[in-house]
Structure formats: structure tokens, C-alpha cells
Amino acid sequence: MISIEGLSKIFKQDNKQLKAVDNLNLKINQGEIYGIIGYSGAGKSTFVRLLNRLEEPSSGKIFIDKQEITSLKSNELRLARREIGMIFQHFNLLWSRTVKENIAFPLEIAGISKDKREKRVQELIDLVGLSGRENAYPSQLSGGQKQRVGIARALANKPKVLLCDEATSALDPETTNSILELLVDINAKMKLTIILITHEMHVIRKICNRVAVMENGKVVEQGDVLDVFQKPQQAVTKKFVEQVMGNDEDNEMINQLIANSTTGKILRLQFIGESTNQALISEVSRKFNVDINILQGKITQTQHGAFGTLYVQMNGEKEVIEQACQFIVNETSVELEVIENAI
Amino acid sequence: MLSDLFPNVKAEDMIEATYETLYMTILSLIGVIIFGILLGLLLYLTNKNGIWENKYIYQITSAVVNIFRAVPFIILILLLFPFTGFLMGTVRGPNAAIPALIIGSAPFYARLVEIALVEVDKGVVEAAKSMGAKTKTIIFKVLLPESMPALVSGITVTAIALIGYTAMAGVIGAGGLGNRAHYYGFMRRDFDVVVVCTIIIVIIVFIFQFIGDMISKRIDKR
């Protein structure tokens, strides 16, 4: 659907060259929600603005739906942009227009007749859940409502792609969630490809299918969200995963438990994908004569099922514990690790 | 009783002079708005990072604007005498003042327009670009509407400066309240005429300010 080949953007400033985007290659599939995460200055915002040429690339090619964006003349580019919706961190609504008029703006640009415009605007207002606020001005709306207007406006001309430039970074956590749910909803309903830029890993976790991690203008790691969460390779990725999963600073508590526990075994259970839905703990303790004591853990949901880690203490007769462990390893997709020594 | 206080003031003369002042102010204001917005847009669009970024056009426009703002208005009128005579066929009366009033005030308003446009959120312009808007659309549907309160208060400030200029133009023969105050008041030592002319001008200024503030407030939805 979208393919990016050797894309670079170099900013020149007083004889200094800054490579904001450095020889970037990426393929994004039709209908997926693709996340790009990185710290500020990583080049992710520049990258997304290259996609509709709000910034002119220094070199490289961009194809969207087989159309080479990078070779379009300015007239053709204007037409192509109507099929690439974009939403912004600071919403960028026209304060002089009402909600309705803001949403109608891209339709005016596309030269759509007044009757059709009004009909389409009403559909969009219903879609993003702003019914009753049609005639309000942006200054009368909350941040979340403003972003809903932004989304409705970006969708007005039925784009093939939606670019989200830090779309939730100015919103509080609760509003962020409702906007993310709206994006997932739109993605499912319209089969719209969404490219989402963020510095928050929980945004990626909640809605993305695949993710690319950017650092210094380069994609340093990419893959399915679940894989990246499970086995982050780069230091920067590990840091992002810690944002959501927490880090191992609580190990001391487990170390102490291990030191104090004379009976049973301490186990680390790694859940990946759908397996989290099984009632594993109760199943094991019912099947085998063991007590399972949950020490610590965190399970989180992604678009492709849940994943997380649980530390448990299993008490019972030695052989039975052995059998229970064998069962977990052989019969479920949960990965098991016996912790003998302090971590 | 009023005729005791102002023995030399004739009501119909004052009404005529007020009419001439308003005539000059409003007609030239229309010219100033048109040329000021055109020049202001040109400055904004050709400036660095503008849509039509062009160093040379910007610097030339900017220089012209600065030169006309630097020349004192009373001298500008004298300088423009030949031009006015050619354009209007006369160098006397309210019509003759209009070219000088426009040329004297449009550069001033152009700067105010430029400032108003710079204040427009760049993100909104960018959003319009991302929707595939033409430059024309960006000018008429984004830049001008979004800067409208500032454009209107700029018009108010300019209009009040224009009223002052009409009085100066009046002194050298353009008619209006300035003319009346100078010839019929000052020259004949009938100072009551000067006082009444002053009062009327102050009232006109107040009215302009009031209307300007009201419109500016009403259109501002921020």
C-alpha cells in the first residue's frame, strides 16, 4: 500500500547539515495501523510530513497506492493530498469557523456542491460522536472534542491513508483512550490505513498492528507490536517497552521472597498472545495438587492479544510441582522459567 | 444660547465641513484597505518561509512601504501635487486629497496587515495545505478570515490616523474640518470655530473607535 524507498531529509542550517530522516525504507500494508515511535528529535514528525510533502524530501521515493508521491507536480500533489488525511497534535482547526464549517472546509477545497457537503458533514459528525455540537466554535470545545473535529475533517474526502502526527500528545490519558478507540473504530469500519506518530508506547500497544522505532532519523527496529514488546532488541526500544511494562526495579522484593521461601518453587510465566485468555493458574491448581501464590506481574492488552509476565510461587510436593511445570511447558503457549537464584 | 458661546459658528458650514471630512476619510479608507491588504499579503507571502518566498520582491516592497511611511504626511501632499493634478484634474477640494491620503496611509496599514497575518497559526495554514488547498483558497478562506479581528482593529487605528491627515490636508486647501478650523477659525482669529471643529473631530474619532471595537469583538470567536 505504502512503500518508502531510501527516503532522506536533510536540513541545512548555517553550514551545518542535519539529517532528520536518514535513508529510510518502510513498507506499510493496506488497512493496518502502523505506529512510529521515537523520542523528540528522532525525526518521526519530519518523516510523516514527508509523506504528504509538507516537507520536500531531499532524496528517496514514496509510493502511496502505487502512485509515486515524490514525482508529482504541484497540481497533481494537491489532488493526491485530498486522499491523504492528516490530524495534528494541536488540532489546527480554524477558530473562525464552527464545527460544521471546519469539517466542510476540505469538501469546499475539493469543490463539492453545498447539498452534498452538508450531507457528508452530518455523516462525519455522527461518526466521530459530535452530534449536538455542530454549531459550536472550536474555542467552546474540549481538547478531545477538537481532535474529533480534526479527525472528521481529515476523513471528509474519504482518504486512503490517515496520518496522525502526535494526535494524542496534547490530551489527558482518558481522552487519549477515547480518541484511540475512535481511530480503531474508523480503521475497522473504513479499512483505512493509519500511520501514527507518537512518543508514548501505550498508544502503540493499544491500537497498532506493527511498529517502527526511530532514532536519529533511522528506523532501528520494526515488527509486529507483540514481537517488539516481547523481545525488544535495541536499547531505545527496551526503554519504550519499560514505559508500559515497568522495569525490573521491583526485583528486590522477589529476591527477598526467594531468599525467604524454603518450600516450593518461584516461577516466571511469560504470556504471549491469546494464551492469556486461558484460566491457567486455576487450571493448574485444579489439575495438580499445588498451591499457586501470585507474587508480582503485569499483563497488558495489544491489538493481537495480551502479553505479560507473572511471578508465582508454587507450593506442593516436589514431583507434583515437576508435573505441573511439564504441563505448562507442553500443553500451553506460556513460557516458563524456574528461578532458582536471586535475579 | 449656543450662538452666544460660539458667535462665529454657522451650523450649515459646520455640517458641510463635517461631511467633507467624513467623505475624505471614508473614501480614502476604502482605498487604504484595498491597497493595504494587497501590500500586506505581498509582504507576508514573499517573506521568509512564505508561500511565494522571494527575497527581492519582499525587500523592494518593504523598502517602498518604509519610504512612504518615513515621509511626513504634510510633505507627502506637497510632493504629490503634480501627481494629484494629473490624476484628479485639480489640486483643491476633498477629491484632490484622496490620492495623497491613500498613498500616505496604505503603507502603514500594510504593516499592520503583515503583523496580523504573521499571527495566524502556521499549523492551520499547514492543515489547509495538507487538504490540497490552492494558494487562493489559503488566502481567502484561511489567512484573511483567521486574521479578521486584527485586520479590523488595524482599520480602526488607520481610520483615526486618516482623520488626522484629512485635517492636515484641509490646511492646504482640501476642505473639511481642518480647513474650516484653519481659515475661518485661526486666520480670522475666531477661535470658537477652532474649538467646535476640534469637538466634532474628537466625536468622529470616538465613533470610529467604538464601531471598530464592536465589530472586532463580535467577529472574534477565539
PDB file of C-alpha atoms in Angstrom, chain A residues 73-209:
ATOM      1  CA  LYS A  73       3.842  18.186  -9.883  1.00  0.00           C
ATOM      2  CA  SER A  74       2.269  20.703  -7.541  1.00  0.00           C
ATOM      3  CA  ASN A  75      -1.163  20.443  -9.197  1.00  0.00           C
ATOM      4  CA  GLU A  76      -1.140  16.664  -9.024  1.00  0.00           C
ATOM      5  CA  LEU A  77       0.165  16.794  -5.475  1.00  0.00           C
ATOM      6  CA  ARG A  78      -2.810  18.920  -4.416  1.00  0.00           C
ATOM      7  CA  LEU A  79      -5.183  16.293  -5.788  1.00  0.00           C
ATOM      8  CA  ALA A  80      -3.201  13.465  -4.175  1.00  0.00           C
ATOM      9  CA  ARG A  81      -3.288  15.238  -0.813  1.00  0.00           C
ATOM     10  CA  ARG A  82      -7.079  15.050  -0.782  1.00  0.00           C
ATOM     11  CA  GLU A  83      -6.665  11.307  -0.450  1.00  0.00           C
ATOM     12  CA  ILE A  84      -4.229  11.605   2.438  1.00  0.00           C
ATOM     13  CA  GLY A  85      -5.940  12.807   5.609  1.00  0.00           C
ATOM     14  CA  MET A  86      -3.880  14.291   8.386  1.00  0.00           C
ATOM     15  CA  ILE A  87      -4.501  15.119  12.030  1.00  0.00           C
ATOM     16  CA  PHE A  88      -2.247  17.181  14.243  1.00  0.00           C
ATOM     17  CA  GLN A  89      -1.099  17.450  17.839  1.00  0.00           C
ATOM     18  CA  HIS A  90      -2.593  20.915  18.214  1.00  0.00           C
ATOM     19  CA  PHE A  91      -5.664  20.109  16.106  1.00  0.00           C
ATOM     20  CA  ASN A  92      -5.121  23.114  13.771  1.00  0.00           C
ATOM     21  CA  LEU A  93      -8.782  23.987  13.440  1.00  0.00           C
ATOM     22  CA  LEU A  94      -9.937  27.321  12.056  1.00  0.00           C
ATOM     23  CA  TRP A  95     -11.229  29.231  15.059  1.00  0.00           C
ATOM     24  CA  SER A  96     -13.308  31.469  12.804  1.00  0.00           C
ATOM     25  CA  ARG A  97     -15.406  28.507  11.668  1.00  0.00           C
ATOM     26  CA  THR A  98     -17.909  26.366  13.532  1.00  0.00           C
ATOM     27  CA  VAL A  99     -17.503  22.592  13.888  1.00  0.00           C
ATOM     28  CA  LYS A 100     -19.678  22.100  10.819  1.00  0.00           C
ATOM     29  CA  GLU A 101     -17.805  24.660   8.766  1.00  0.00           C
ATOM     30  CA  ASN A 102     -14.434  23.251   9.790  1.00  0.00           C
ATOM     31  CA  ILE A 103     -15.434  19.790   8.639  1.00  0.00           C
ATOM     32  CA  ALA A 104     -16.856  21.233   5.426  1.00  0.00           C
ATOM     33  CA  PHE A 105     -13.586  23.008   4.621  1.00  0.00           C
ATOM     34  CA  PRO A 106     -11.813  20.127   2.827  1.00  0.00           C
ATOM     35  CA  LEU A 107     -15.042  19.483   0.917  1.00  0.00           C
ATOM     36  CA  GLU A 108     -15.067  23.112  -0.222  1.00  0.00           C
ATOM     37  CA  ILE A 109     -11.484  22.684  -1.347  1.00  0.00           C
ATOM     38  CA  ALA A 110     -12.495  19.606  -3.328  1.00  0.00           C
ATOM     39  CA  GLY A 111     -15.278  21.634  -4.968  1.00  0.00           C
ATOM     40  CA  ILE A 112     -18.184  19.559  -3.705  1.00  0.00           C
ATOM     41  CA  SER A 113     -21.664  21.082  -4.006  1.00  0.00           C
ATOM     42  CA  LYS A 114     -23.344  22.579  -0.964  1.00  0.00           C
ATOM     43  CA  ASP A 115     -26.064  19.919  -0.666  1.00  0.00           C
ATOM     44  CA  LYS A 116     -23.602  17.046  -0.780  1.00  0.00           C
ATOM     45  CA  ARG A 117     -21.309  18.875   1.594  1.00  0.00           C
ATOM     46  CA  GLU A 118     -23.989  19.219   4.230  1.00  0.00           C
ATOM     47  CA  LYS A 119     -24.954  15.579   3.960  1.00  0.00           C
ATOM     48  CA  ARG A 120     -21.358  14.404   4.255  1.00  0.00           C
ATOM     49  CA  VAL A 121     -20.669  16.742   7.189  1.00  0.00           C
ATOM     50  CA  GLN A 122     -23.636  15.307   9.070  1.00  0.00           C
ATOM     51  CA  GLU A 123     -22.407  11.747   8.472  1.00  0.00           C
ATOM     52  CA  LEU A 124     -18.983  12.681   9.793  1.00  0.00           C
ATOM     53  CA  ILE A 125     -20.345  14.447  12.850  1.00  0.00           C
ATOM     54  CA  ASP A 126     -22.290  11.307  13.717  1.00  0.00           C
ATOM     55  CA  LEU A 127     -19.267   9.115  13.033  1.00  0.00           C
ATOM     56  CA  VAL A 128     -16.981  10.975  15.447  1.00  0.00           C
ATOM     57  CA  GLY A 129     -19.720  11.462  18.051  1.00  0.00           C
ATOM     58  CA  LEU A 130     -20.141  15.219  17.983  1.00  0.00           C
ATOM     59  CA  SER A 131     -23.885  15.389  17.382  1.00  0.00           C
ATOM     60  CA  GLY A 132     -25.353  18.443  19.041  1.00  0.00           C
ATOM     61  CA  ARG A 133     -22.107  20.417  18.830  1.00  0.00           C
ATOM     62  CA  GLU A 134     -22.358  21.231  15.102  1.00  0.00           C
ATOM     63  CA  ASN A 135     -22.599  24.968  15.565  1.00  0.00           C
ATOM     64  CA  ALA A 136     -20.065  25.364  18.343  1.00  0.00           C
ATOM     65  CA  TYR A 137     -16.797  27.182  17.719  1.00  0.00           C
ATOM     66  CA  PRO A 138     -13.518  25.374  18.465  1.00  0.00           C
ATOM     67  CA  SER A 139     -12.902  27.651  21.462  1.00  0.00           C
ATOM     68  CA  GLN A 140     -16.024  26.194  23.067  1.00  0.00           C
ATOM     69  CA  LEU A 141     -14.807  22.585  22.746  1.00  0.00           C
ATOM     70  CA  SER A 142     -12.600  20.418  24.939  1.00  0.00           C
ATOM     71  CA  GLY A 143      -9.319  19.026  23.614  1.00  0.00           C
ATOM     72  CA  GLY A 144     -10.850  15.651  22.856  1.00  0.00           C
ATOM     73  CA  GLN A 145     -13.754  17.213  21.000  1.00  0.00           C
ATOM     74  CA  LYS A 146     -11.358  19.373  18.995  1.00  0.00           C
ATOM     75  CA  GLN A 147      -9.431  16.290  17.929  1.00  0.00           C
ATOM     76  CA  ARG A 148     -12.715  14.645  16.921  1.00  0.00           C
ATOM     77  CA  VAL A 149     -13.361  17.614  14.650  1.00  0.00           C
ATOM     78  CA  GLY A 150      -9.816  17.194  13.340  1.00  0.00           C
ATOM     79  CA  ILE A 151     -10.486  13.523  12.597  1.00  0.00           C
ATOM     80  CA  ALA A 152     -13.832  14.242  10.927  1.00  0.00           C
ATOM     81  CA  ARG A 153     -12.145  16.910   8.808  1.00  0.00           C
ATOM     82  CA  ALA A 154      -9.331  14.562   7.811  1.00  0.00           C
ATOM     83  CA  LEU A 155     -11.850  11.891   6.777  1.00  0.00           C
ATOM     84  CA  ALA A 156     -14.146  14.238   4.842  1.00  0.00           C
ATOM     85  CA  ASN A 157     -12.777  13.422   1.394  1.00  0.00           C
ATOM     86  CA  LYS A 158     -12.655   9.674   2.099  1.00  0.00           C
ATOM     87  CA  PRO A 159      -8.882   9.361   2.149  1.00  0.00           C
ATOM     88  CA  LYS A 160      -6.922   6.161   1.603  1.00  0.00           C
ATOM     89  CA  VAL A 161      -4.459   6.991   4.361  1.00  0.00           C
ATOM     90  CA  LEU A 162      -4.703   8.854   7.640  1.00  0.00           C
ATOM     91  CA  LEU A 163      -1.547  10.425   9.031  1.00  0.00           C
ATOM     92  CA  CYS A 164      -1.588  11.142  12.768  1.00  0.00           C
ATOM     93  CA  ASP A 165       1.153  13.487  13.920  1.00  0.00           C
ATOM     94  CA  GLU A 166       1.278  13.142  17.725  1.00  0.00           C
ATOM     95  CA  ALA A 167      -2.507  13.229  17.629  1.00  0.00           C
ATOM     96  CA  THR A 168      -2.982  12.382  21.295  1.00  0.00           C
ATOM     97  CA  SER A 169       0.061  14.042  22.848  1.00  0.00           C
ATOM     98  CA  ALA A 170      -1.846  17.135  23.932  1.00  0.00           C
ATOM     99  CA  LEU A 171      -4.661  15.141  25.532  1.00  0.00           C
ATOM    100  CA  ASP A 172      -5.121  13.693  29.005  1.00  0.00           C
ATOM    101  CA  PRO A 173      -4.958   9.879  29.383  1.00  0.00           C
ATOM    102  CA  GLU A 174      -8.695   9.319  29.425  1.00  0.00           C
ATOM    103  CA  THR A 175      -9.329  11.472  26.362  1.00  0.00           C
ATOM    104  CA  THR A 176      -6.365   9.805  24.659  1.00  0.00           C
ATOM    105  CA  ASN A 177      -8.058   6.438  25.129  1.00  0.00           C
ATOM    106  CA  SER A 178     -11.353   7.625  23.673  1.00  0.00           C
ATOM    107  CA  ILE A 179      -9.582   9.113  20.633  1.00  0.00           C
ATOM    108  CA  LEU A 180      -7.599   5.889  20.158  1.00  0.00           C
ATOM    109  CA  GLU A 181     -10.812   3.873  20.327  1.00  0.00           C
ATOM    110  CA  LEU A 182     -12.292   6.145  17.678  1.00  0.00           C
ATOM    111  CA  LEU A 183      -9.254   5.539  15.436  1.00  0.00           C
ATOM    112  CA  VAL A 184      -9.555   1.755  15.841  1.00  0.00           C
ATOM    113  CA  ASP A 185     -13.258   2.035  15.078  1.00  0.00           C
ATOM    114  CA  ILE A 186     -12.616   4.046  11.910  1.00  0.00           C
ATOM    115  CA  ASN A 187      -9.852   1.667  10.864  1.00  0.00           C
ATOM    116  CA  ALA A 188     -12.247  -1.273  11.133  1.00  0.00           C
ATOM    117  CA  LYS A 189     -15.224   0.458   9.511  1.00  0.00           C
ATOM    118  CA  MET A 190     -13.450   2.085   6.584  1.00  0.00           C
ATOM    119  CA  LYS A 191     -10.463  -0.241   6.108  1.00  0.00           C
ATOM    120  CA  LEU A 192      -8.378   2.873   6.344  1.00  0.00           C
ATOM    121  CA  THR A 193      -4.610   2.656   6.604  1.00  0.00           C
ATOM    122  CA  ILE A 194      -3.429   4.685   9.582  1.00  0.00           C
ATOM    123  CA  ILE A 195       0.106   5.877  10.214  1.00  0.00           C
ATOM    124  CA  LEU A 196       0.553   7.088  13.729  1.00  0.00           C
ATOM    125  CA  ILE A 197       3.463   9.024  15.197  1.00  0.00           C
ATOM    126  CA  THR A 198       3.892   9.066  18.951  1.00  0.00           C
ATOM    127  CA  HIS A 199       6.369   9.075  21.809  1.00  0.00           C
ATOM    128  CA  GLU A 200       4.044   7.086  24.043  1.00  0.00           C
ATOM    129  CA  MET A 201       4.389   3.316  23.975  1.00  0.00           C
ATOM    130  CA  HIS A 202       0.940   2.717  25.422  1.00  0.00           C
ATOM    131  CA  VAL A 203      -0.557   4.313  22.312  1.00  0.00           C
ATOM    132  CA  ILE A 204       1.340   1.788  20.198  1.00  0.00           C
ATOM    133  CA  ARG A 205       0.284  -1.058  22.491  1.00  0.00           C
ATOM    134  CA  LYS A 206      -3.368  -0.099  22.376  1.00  0.00           C
ATOM    135  CA  ILE A 207      -4.001   0.274  18.692  1.00  0.00           C
ATOM    136  CA  CYS A 208      -1.072  -0.559  16.432  1.00  0.00           C
ATOM    137  CA  ASN A 209      -0.570  -3.739  14.462  1.00  0.00           C
TER     138      ASN A 209
END
